mmCIF file of C-alpha atoms in Angstrom:
data_model
loop_
_atom_site.group_PDB
_atom_site.id
_atom_site.type_symbol
_atom_site.label_atom_id
_atom_site.label_comp_id
_atom_site.label_asym_id
_atom_site.label_seq_id
_atom_site.Cartn_x
_atom_site.Cartn_y
_atom_site.Cartn_z
ATOM 1 C CA ASN P 240 2.226 -10.634 -8.064
ATOM 2 C CA GLU P 241 1.930 -13.986 -6.299
ATOM 3 C CA GLY P 242 -1.113 -12.957 -4.267
ATOM 4 C CA LEU P 243 -2.892 -11.386 -7.230
ATOM 5 C CA ALA P 244 -3.828 -14.479 -9.281
ATOM 6 C CA ASP P 245 -7.580 -13.964 -8.729
ATOM 7 C CA LYS P 246 -7.550 -10.169 -8.425
ATOM 8 C CA ARG P 247 -8.588 -7.200 -10.531
ATOM 9 C CA ILE P 248 -6.705 -3.937 -10.032
ATOM 10 C CA VAL P 249 -8.377 -0.718 -11.138
ATOM 11 C CA ILE P 250 -6.125 2.330 -11.414
ATOM 12 C CA ASP P 251 -8.170 5.491 -12.004
ATOM 13 C CA PHE P 252 -5.871 8.405 -12.792
ATOM 14 C CA LYS P 253 -8.741 10.898 -13.073
ATOM 15 C CA ARG P 254 -9.944 10.119 -9.525
ATOM 16 C CA ASP P 255 -6.428 9.412 -8.213
ATOM 17 C CA SER P 256 -7.439 6.015 -6.832
ATOM 18 C CA ILE P 257 -6.394 2.370 -6.889
ATOM 19 C CA THR P 258 -8.807 -0.451 -6.073
ATOM 20 C CA VAL P 259 -7.888 -4.115 -5.620
ATOM 21 C CA LYS P 260 -10.760 -6.584 -5.577
ATOM 22 C CA ARG P 261 -11.530 -10.180 -6.477
ATOM 23 C CA SER P 262 -11.986 -10.667 -10.210
ATOM 24 C CA ARG P 263 -15.366 -11.945 -11.291
ATOM 25 C CA GLY P 264 -14.228 -12.134 -14.924
ATOM 26 C CA GLU P 265 -16.537 -9.267 -15.862
ATOM 27 C CA PRO P 266 -15.866 -7.279 -19.034
ATOM 28 C CA PRO P 267 -14.779 -3.662 -18.677
ATOM 29 C CA PRO P 268 -17.269 -0.822 -18.994
ATOM 30 C CA GLY P 269 -17.712 0.705 -22.458
ATOM 31 C CA GLY P 270 -14.910 2.705 -24.034
ATOM 32 C CA PHE P 271 -12.044 0.428 -23.004
ATOM 33 C CA THR P 272 -9.452 -1.229 -25.229
ATOM 34 C CA THR P 273 -8.645 -4.780 -24.119
ATOM 35 C CA LEU P 274 -5.262 -6.405 -24.603
ATOM 36 C CA PRO P 275 -4.346 -9.981 -23.707
ATOM 37 C CA ILE P 276 -1.720 -10.307 -20.976
ATOM 38 C CA THR P 277 1.048 -12.874 -21.100
ATOM 39 C CA LEU P 278 2.621 -13.872 -17.793
ATOM 40 C CA MET P 279 6.337 -14.351 -18.341
ATOM 41 C CA ARG P 280 9.108 -15.456 -15.978
ATOM 42 C CA ASP P 281 8.934 -13.893 -12.539
ATOM 43 C CA ARG P 282 5.171 -13.410 -13.245
ATOM 44 C CA LEU P 283 5.836 -10.359 -15.396
ATOM 45 C CA LEU P 284 2.749 -8.923 -17.084
ATOM 46 C CA THR P 285 3.514 -8.348 -20.765
ATOM 47 C CA VAL P 286 1.542 -7.082 -23.733
ATOM 48 C CA ASP P 287 2.452 -6.541 -27.364
ATOM 49 C CA VAL P 288 3.066 -2.944 -28.438
ATOM 50 C CA THR P 289 4.408 -1.108 -31.445
ATOM 51 C CA ILE P 290 6.840 1.789 -31.102
ATOM 52 C CA GLY P 291 6.971 3.632 -34.386
ATOM 53 C CA ARG P 292 7.255 0.642 -36.720
ATOM 54 C CA VAL P 293 8.993 -1.634 -34.213
ATOM 55 C CA LYS P 294 7.073 -4.451 -32.520
ATOM 56 C CA ALA P 295 8.067 -4.953 -28.884
ATOM 57 C CA LYS P 296 7.096 -6.746 -25.695
ATOM 58 C CA ALA P 297 5.977 -4.336 -22.987
ATOM 59 C CA ILE P 298 6.158 -5.177 -19.309
ATOM 60 C CA ILE P 299 3.444 -3.395 -17.332
ATOM 61 C CA ASP P 300 5.234 -1.983 -14.281
ATOM 62 C CA THR P 301 2.989 0.154 -12.100
ATOM 63 C CA GLY P 302 5.853 0.489 -9.609
ATOM 64 C CA ALA P 303 8.282 2.123 -12.040
ATOM 65 C CA PRO P 304 8.161 5.912 -12.352
ATOM 66 C CA ASP P 305 9.883 5.928 -15.766
ATOM 67 C CA THR P 306 9.718 3.794 -18.897
ATOM 68 C CA LEU P 307 12.831 1.801 -19.774
ATOM 69 C CA GLY P 308 13.801 0.096 -23.035
ATOM 70 C CA ASN P 309 16.448 -2.487 -23.868
ATOM 71 C CA LEU P 310 19.362 -2.252 -26.323
ATOM 72 C CA ALA P 311 17.521 -4.322 -28.939
ATOM 73 C CA LEU P 312 14.868 -1.587 -29.020
ATOM 74 C CA LEU P 313 17.534 1.121 -29.244
ATOM 75 C CA GLU P 314 19.106 -0.671 -32.205
ATOM 76 C CA ALA P 315 15.730 -1.142 -33.940
ATOM 77 C CA LEU P 316 14.827 2.546 -33.470
ATOM 78 C CA LYS P 317 18.273 3.969 -34.238
ATOM 79 C CA ARG P 318 17.302 5.501 -37.589
ATOM 80 C CA SER P 319 14.455 7.507 -36.058
ATOM 81 C CA LEU P 320 16.189 8.714 -32.870
ATOM 82 C CA LYS P 321 18.375 11.740 -32.289
ATOM 83 C CA ASP P 322 21.678 11.060 -30.568
ATOM 84 C CA GLU P 323 21.268 12.084 -26.947
ATOM 85 C CA PRO P 324 23.763 12.102 -24.072
ATOM 86 C CA ASP P 325 23.839 9.226 -21.595
ATOM 87 C CA THR P 326 21.864 9.452 -18.362
ATOM 88 C CA ASP P 327 21.798 7.555 -15.059
ATOM 89 C CA ILE P 328 19.316 4.748 -14.406
ATOM 90 C CA ILE P 329 18.769 4.124 -10.691
ATOM 91 C CA GLY P 330 17.227 0.752 -9.850
ATOM 92 C CA VAL P 331 15.267 -0.369 -6.812
ATOM 93 C CA THR P 332 18.548 -1.511 -5.219
ATOM 94 C CA LEU P 333 19.917 2.011 -5.838
ATOM 95 C CA ASP P 334 22.509 0.619 -8.270
ATOM 96 C CA VAL P 335 23.302 3.173 -10.960
ATOM 97 C CA GLU P 336 23.568 2.139 -14.622
ATOM 98 C CA ARG P 337 23.856 4.224 -17.797
ATOM 99 C CA GLY P 338 21.392 4.660 -20.659
ATOM 100 C CA LYS P 339 20.240 7.058 -23.357
ATOM 101 C CA ARG P 340 17.211 9.252 -22.570
ATOM 102 C CA VAL P 341 15.349 9.743 -25.863
ATOM 103 C CA ARG P 342 11.997 10.831 -27.226
ATOM 104 C CA VAL P 343 10.545 7.799 -28.984
ATOM 105 C CA PRO P 344 8.050 7.470 -31.837
ATOM 106 C CA THR P 345 4.391 6.886 -30.986
ATOM 107 C CA ILE P 346 3.734 3.914 -28.704
ATOM 108 C CA ALA P 347 0.685 1.958 -29.891
ATOM 109 C CA LEU P 348 -1.253 -0.350 -27.588
ATOM 110 C CA GLN P 349 -3.732 -1.561 -30.198
ATOM 111 C CA ASN P 350 -5.856 1.530 -30.952
ATOM 112 C CA ILE P 351 -4.471 3.612 -28.057
ATOM 113 C CA ARG P 352 -1.593 5.915 -29.016
ATOM 114 C CA VAL P 353 0.871 7.562 -26.652
ATOM 115 C CA ARG P 354 2.726 10.358 -28.406
ATOM 116 C CA GLY P 355 5.728 12.359 -27.256
ATOM 117 C CA ALA P 356 6.929 9.788 -24.716
ATOM 118 C CA THR P 357 10.494 9.888 -23.474
ATOM 119 C CA MET P 358 12.249 6.804 -22.182
ATOM 120 C CA THR P 359 15.686 5.615 -21.212
ATOM 121 C CA LEU P 360 17.199 2.882 -23.373
ATOM 122 C CA GLY P 361 20.092 0.853 -22.052
ATOM 123 C CA ASP P 362 21.824 -2.409 -21.297
ATOM 124 C CA VAL P 363 20.741 -2.684 -17.682
ATOM 125 C CA TYR P 364 21.048 -5.887 -15.686
ATOM 126 C CA ILE P 365 17.305 -6.493 -15.342
ATOM 127 C CA TRP P 366 17.003 -7.245 -19.088
ATOM 128 C CA GLN P 367 19.624 -9.983 -18.721
ATOM 129 C CA HIS P 368 17.910 -11.345 -15.602
ATOM 130 C CA TRP P 369 14.601 -11.587 -17.482
ATOM 131 C CA ARG P 370 16.341 -12.947 -20.612
ATOM 132 C CA MET P 371 14.925 -10.092 -22.675
ATOM 133 C CA THR P 372 18.017 -8.845 -24.498
ATOM 134 C CA ARG P 373 17.535 -10.170 -28.044
ATOM 135 C CA GLU P 374 14.119 -8.756 -28.982
ATOM 136 C CA PRO P 375 12.891 -5.168 -28.492
ATOM 137 C CA ALA P 376 11.302 -4.736 -25.070
ATOM 138 C CA ILE P 377 10.169 -1.941 -22.787
ATOM 139 C CA MET P 378 9.083 -1.663 -19.198
ATOM 140 C CA LEU P 379 6.085 0.703 -19.259
ATOM 141 C CA GLY P 380 6.282 2.930 -16.202
ATOM 142 C CA MET P 381 3.861 5.389 -14.715
ATOM 143 C CA ASP P 382 5.118 8.198 -16.964
ATOM 144 C CA VAL P 383 3.399 6.458 -19.910
ATOM 145 C CA LEU P 384 0.610 4.625 -18.075
ATOM 146 C CA GLY P 385 -0.305 7.836 -16.257
ATOM 147 C CA VAL P 386 -1.417 9.572 -19.478
ATOM 148 C CA LEU P 387 -4.351 7.160 -19.622
ATOM 149 C CA ASP P 388 -7.636 7.773 -17.796
ATOM 150 C CA GLN P 389 -7.958 4.299 -16.365
ATOM 151 C CA VAL P 390 -6.030 1.011 -16.336
ATOM 152 C CA ILE P 391 -7.598 -2.285 -15.267
ATOM 153 C CA ILE P 392 -5.368 -5.310 -14.764
ATOM 154 C CA ASP P 393 -7.435 -8.476 -14.483
ATOM 155 C CA TYR P 394 -5.158 -11.306 -13.408
ATOM 156 C CA ARG P 395 -7.890 -13.954 -13.541
ATOM 157 C CA THR P 396 -8.863 -13.258 -17.170
ATOM 158 C CA ARG P 397 -5.299 -12.234 -18.092
ATOM 159 C CA GLN P 398 -6.482 -9.032 -19.688
ATOM 160 C CA LEU P 399 -5.376 -5.421 -19.586
ATOM 161 C CA HIS P 400 -8.142 -2.854 -20.115
ATOM 162 C CA LEU P 401 -7.172 0.723 -21.043
ATOM 163 C CA ARG P 402 -9.262 3.858 -21.426
ATOM 164 C CA THR P 403 -8.317 7.334 -22.515
ATOM 165 C CA THR P 404 -10.308 10.352 -23.612
ATOM 166 C CA SER P 405 -7.729 11.594 -26.104
#
């Protein structure tokens, strides 16, 4: 993230392409939903989301294949989740931790809805490292981001632009 402060990343899932270019602060083309990005510790890109009725911080992680939630989110969603067996979570260091793989209520990114998503919820070390254990939080991976048509991350304007046809 350090070298991206003035960049705009366009991820086009329909054309299977990623483009990195200098941001000129231009607005997205028509049909996009724009969310403000907050840069947290370690330059994490976060946006506000709602999962069912639970408000959460979402880290945009284009390098993660799967979406991961913290224990605060699990606790907040407990009434609406079915009890599922534990599963392994394998991090980038190949450490293995345990979590619950569950189907979650609709994830809302403003007017964009992602239905039928499955994520792993657990007390993994990264949440402690980022100091994100008290409030509901998720790390949005490519399993959720990939259902969109296009994602634009504009570091200069600190905006996330999303487009979907559904």
